[in-house]
Amino acid sequence: MVADRQDDGVVARAGISGAAVGDDAVAQIAPLQSASLAVLSGLSLPVQVRIGRATLTVGELLRMGAGTIVTLEQRVDEPVEVLIGEQVVAQGDLVAVGDEMGVRITRIVGGTKGEQ
């Protein structure tokens, strides 16, 4: 924490370095972090699943119509990517969930929990 104080045009800065933070300060911060996470855990984020990529010429795009099959660079048995925004957060396998599609998460990417 840094505080600024100004007396007669003189600015003094006081702070606490990471090395000076004791167990009491950490104990006070932990509930704040938990409360912040509790607030954030209720937020909804749009999630996208990327099943593959393809590169097409403009001519191929112009000839595209109903029934056209676009071959993707990924193999059928490769995992799909789960994204939040443009950030890949997980990988998984496509599964059927009743009449809908789903993703069985097989790996968390870059998270604090490591690979799952």
PDB file of C-alpha atoms in Angstrom:
ATOM      1  CA  MET A   1       0.000   0.000   0.000  1.00  0.00           C
ATOM      2  CA  VAL A   2       1.330   3.439  -0.907  1.00  0.00           C
ATOM      3  CA  ALA A   3       0.061   6.710   0.554  1.00  0.00           C
ATOM      4  CA  ASP A   4       0.902  10.219  -0.629  1.00  0.00           C
ATOM      5  CA  ARG A   5       0.962  13.162   1.772  1.00  0.00           C
ATOM      6  CA  GLN A   6       1.544  16.767   0.788  1.00  0.00           C
ATOM      7  CA  ASP A   7       2.623  19.434   3.325  1.00  0.00           C
ATOM      8  CA  ASP A   8       3.622  22.864   2.028  1.00  0.00           C
ATOM      9  CA  GLY A   9       4.373  21.608  -1.472  1.00  0.00           C
ATOM     10  CA  VAL A  10       6.452  18.626  -0.328  1.00  0.00           C
ATOM     11  CA  VAL A  11       5.146  15.215  -1.295  1.00  0.00           C
ATOM     12  CA  ALA A  12       6.075  12.308   0.923  1.00  0.00           C
ATOM     13  CA  ARG A  13       5.411   8.711  -0.072  1.00  0.00           C
ATOM     14  CA  ALA A  14       5.059   5.930   2.430  1.00  0.00           C
ATOM     15  CA  GLY A  15       4.628   2.319   1.505  1.00  0.00           C
ATOM     16  CA  ILE A  16       4.871  -1.266   2.575  1.00  0.00           C
ATOM     17  CA  SER A  17       7.175  -3.479   0.575  1.00  0.00           C
ATOM     18  CA  GLY A  18       6.364  -7.105  -0.093  1.00  0.00           C
ATOM     19  CA  ALA A  19       9.069  -8.145   2.358  1.00  0.00           C
ATOM     20  CA  ALA A  20       7.500  -6.061   5.137  1.00  0.00           C
ATOM     21  CA  VAL A  21       4.048  -7.650   4.842  1.00  0.00           C
ATOM     22  CA  GLY A  22       3.474  -9.940   7.798  1.00  0.00           C
ATOM     23  CA  ASP A  23       1.057 -12.782   8.465  1.00  0.00           C
ATOM     24  CA  ASP A  24      -1.532 -10.350   9.866  1.00  0.00           C
ATOM     25  CA  ALA A  25      -1.649  -8.397   6.609  1.00  0.00           C
ATOM     26  CA  VAL A  26      -1.934 -11.581   4.574  1.00  0.00           C
ATOM     27  CA  ALA A  27      -4.762 -12.764   6.839  1.00  0.00           C
ATOM     28  CA  GLN A  28      -6.610  -9.505   6.146  1.00  0.00           C
ATOM     29  CA  ILE A  29      -6.107  -9.743   2.376  1.00  0.00           C
ATOM     30  CA  ALA A  30      -7.235 -13.380   2.002  1.00  0.00           C
ATOM     31  CA  PRO A  31     -10.931 -12.709   2.825  1.00  0.00           C
ATOM     32  CA  LEU A  32     -10.939  -9.817   0.358  1.00  0.00           C
ATOM     33  CA  GLN A  33      -9.634 -12.086  -2.385  1.00  0.00           C
ATOM     34  CA  SER A  34     -12.255 -14.727  -1.537  1.00  0.00           C
ATOM     35  CA  ALA A  35     -15.006 -12.100  -1.626  1.00  0.00           C
ATOM     36  CA  SER A  36     -13.751 -10.823  -4.993  1.00  0.00           C
ATOM     37  CA  LEU A  37     -13.702 -14.341  -6.411  1.00  0.00           C
ATOM     38  CA  ALA A  38     -17.217 -14.962  -5.095  1.00  0.00           C
ATOM     39  CA  VAL A  39     -18.465 -11.875  -6.948  1.00  0.00           C
ATOM     40  CA  LEU A  40     -16.644 -12.862 -10.134  1.00  0.00           C
ATOM     41  CA  SER A  41     -17.813 -16.482 -10.014  1.00  0.00           C
ATOM     42  CA  GLY A  42     -21.368 -15.358 -10.819  1.00  0.00           C
ATOM     43  CA  LEU A  43     -20.385 -13.591 -14.054  1.00  0.00           C
ATOM     44  CA  SER A  44     -21.378 -15.158 -17.377  1.00  0.00           C
ATOM     45  CA  LEU A  45     -18.800 -15.290 -20.163  1.00  0.00           C
ATOM     46  CA  PRO A  46     -19.411 -16.341 -23.762  1.00  0.00           C
ATOM     47  CA  VAL A  47     -17.451 -19.504 -24.529  1.00  0.00           C
ATOM     48  CA  GLN A  48     -16.576 -20.624 -28.045  1.00  0.00           C
ATOM     49  CA  VAL A  49     -15.408 -24.023 -29.240  1.00  0.00           C
ATOM     50  CA  ARG A  50     -13.073 -24.060 -32.237  1.00  0.00           C
ATOM     51  CA  ILE A  51     -13.246 -27.379 -34.053  1.00  0.00           C
ATOM     52  CA  GLY A  52     -10.738 -26.625 -36.780  1.00  0.00           C
ATOM     53  CA  ARG A  53      -9.289 -24.283 -39.378  1.00  0.00           C
ATOM     54  CA  ALA A  54      -9.171 -24.138 -43.130  1.00  0.00           C
ATOM     55  CA  THR A  55      -7.610 -21.809 -45.667  1.00  0.00           C
ATOM     56  CA  LEU A  56      -9.673 -21.116 -48.769  1.00  0.00           C
ATOM     57  CA  THR A  57      -9.030 -19.013 -51.837  1.00  0.00           C
ATOM     58  CA  VAL A  58     -11.446 -16.253 -52.794  1.00  0.00           C
ATOM     59  CA  GLY A  59     -12.483 -18.394 -55.753  1.00  0.00           C
ATOM     60  CA  GLU A  60     -13.349 -21.300 -53.448  1.00  0.00           C
ATOM     61  CA  LEU A  61     -15.396 -18.961 -51.265  1.00  0.00           C
ATOM     62  CA  LEU A  62     -17.284 -17.632 -54.303  1.00  0.00           C
ATOM     63  CA  ARG A  63     -18.098 -21.181 -55.467  1.00  0.00           C
ATOM     64  CA  MET A  64     -19.294 -22.209 -52.008  1.00  0.00           C
ATOM     65  CA  GLY A  65     -22.949 -23.090 -51.631  1.00  0.00           C
ATOM     66  CA  ALA A  66     -25.318 -25.412 -49.820  1.00  0.00           C
ATOM     67  CA  GLY A  67     -23.788 -28.884 -49.720  1.00  0.00           C
ATOM     68  CA  THR A  68     -20.179 -27.676 -50.034  1.00  0.00           C
ATOM     69  CA  ILE A  69     -17.851 -29.551 -47.700  1.00  0.00           C
ATOM     70  CA  VAL A  70     -14.946 -27.585 -46.235  1.00  0.00           C
ATOM     71  CA  THR A  71     -12.095 -29.872 -45.193  1.00  0.00           C
ATOM     72  CA  LEU A  72     -10.446 -28.765 -41.961  1.00  0.00           C
ATOM     73  CA  GLU A  73      -6.743 -29.074 -41.179  1.00  0.00           C
ATOM     74  CA  GLN A  74      -7.459 -30.989 -37.958  1.00  0.00           C
ATOM     75  CA  ARG A  75      -7.985 -34.718 -37.786  1.00  0.00           C
ATOM     76  CA  VAL A  76     -11.243 -36.120 -36.421  1.00  0.00           C
ATOM     77  CA  ASP A  77      -9.475 -37.556 -33.354  1.00  0.00           C
ATOM     78  CA  GLU A  78      -7.708 -34.282 -32.408  1.00  0.00           C
ATOM     79  CA  PRO A  79      -9.012 -32.235 -29.463  1.00  0.00           C
ATOM     80  CA  VAL A  80     -11.062 -29.085 -30.018  1.00  0.00           C
ATOM     81  CA  GLU A  81     -10.156 -25.752 -28.417  1.00  0.00           C
ATOM     82  CA  VAL A  82     -12.335 -23.972 -25.853  1.00  0.00           C
ATOM     83  CA  LEU A  83     -11.925 -20.186 -25.980  1.00  0.00           C
ATOM     84  CA  ILE A  84     -12.982 -17.185 -23.944  1.00  0.00           C
ATOM     85  CA  GLY A  85     -12.551 -14.237 -26.257  1.00  0.00           C
ATOM     86  CA  GLU A  86      -9.443 -15.068 -28.262  1.00  0.00           C
ATOM     87  CA  GLN A  87      -7.752 -16.919 -25.370  1.00  0.00           C
ATOM     88  CA  VAL A  88      -7.649 -20.732 -25.477  1.00  0.00           C
ATOM     89  CA  VAL A  89      -8.499 -21.891 -21.947  1.00  0.00           C
ATOM     90  CA  ALA A  90      -9.035 -25.622 -22.456  1.00  0.00           C
ATOM     91  CA  GLN A  91      -9.032 -28.516 -24.895  1.00  0.00           C
ATOM     92  CA  GLY A  92     -11.514 -31.319 -25.127  1.00  0.00           C
ATOM     93  CA  ASP A  93     -13.352 -33.920 -27.147  1.00  0.00           C
ATOM     94  CA  LEU A  94     -16.692 -33.388 -28.863  1.00  0.00           C
ATOM     95  CA  VAL A  95     -19.480 -35.475 -27.317  1.00  0.00           C
ATOM     96  CA  ALA A  96     -23.211 -35.891 -27.823  1.00  0.00           C
ATOM     97  CA  VAL A  97     -25.377 -34.592 -24.969  1.00  0.00           C
ATOM     98  CA  GLY A  98     -28.837 -35.784 -25.925  1.00  0.00           C
ATOM     99  CA  ASP A  99     -29.621 -33.990 -29.175  1.00  0.00           C
ATOM    100  CA  GLU A 100     -26.988 -31.327 -28.561  1.00  0.00           C
ATOM    101  CA  MET A 101     -23.211 -31.161 -28.863  1.00  0.00           C
ATOM    102  CA  GLY A 102     -20.906 -30.820 -25.892  1.00  0.00           C
ATOM    103  CA  VAL A 103     -17.215 -30.808 -25.052  1.00  0.00           C
ATOM    104  CA  ARG A 104     -15.596 -33.141 -22.536  1.00  0.00           C
ATOM    105  CA  ILE A 105     -12.689 -31.113 -21.127  1.00  0.00           C
ATOM    106  CA  THR A 106      -9.448 -33.088 -21.282  1.00  0.00           C
ATOM    107  CA  ARG A 107      -6.905 -30.368 -20.537  1.00  0.00           C
ATOM    108  CA  ILE A 108      -6.890 -26.917 -18.949  1.00  0.00           C
ATOM    109  CA  VAL A 109      -4.504 -24.614 -20.823  1.00  0.00           C
ATOM    110  CA  GLY A 110      -2.399 -22.124 -18.871  1.00  0.00           C
ATOM    111  CA  GLY A 111      -4.606 -22.197 -15.785  1.00  0.00           C
ATOM    112  CA  THR A 112      -3.474 -22.283 -12.194  1.00  0.00           C
ATOM    113  CA  LYS A 113      -4.674 -25.868 -11.857  1.00  0.00           C
ATOM    114  CA  GLY A 114      -2.228 -27.092 -14.493  1.00  0.00           C
ATOM    115  CA  GLU A 115      -3.034 -29.907 -16.852  1.00  0.00           C
ATOM    116  CA  GLN A 116      -6.050 -31.984 -15.929  1.00  0.00           C
TER     117      GLN A 116
END
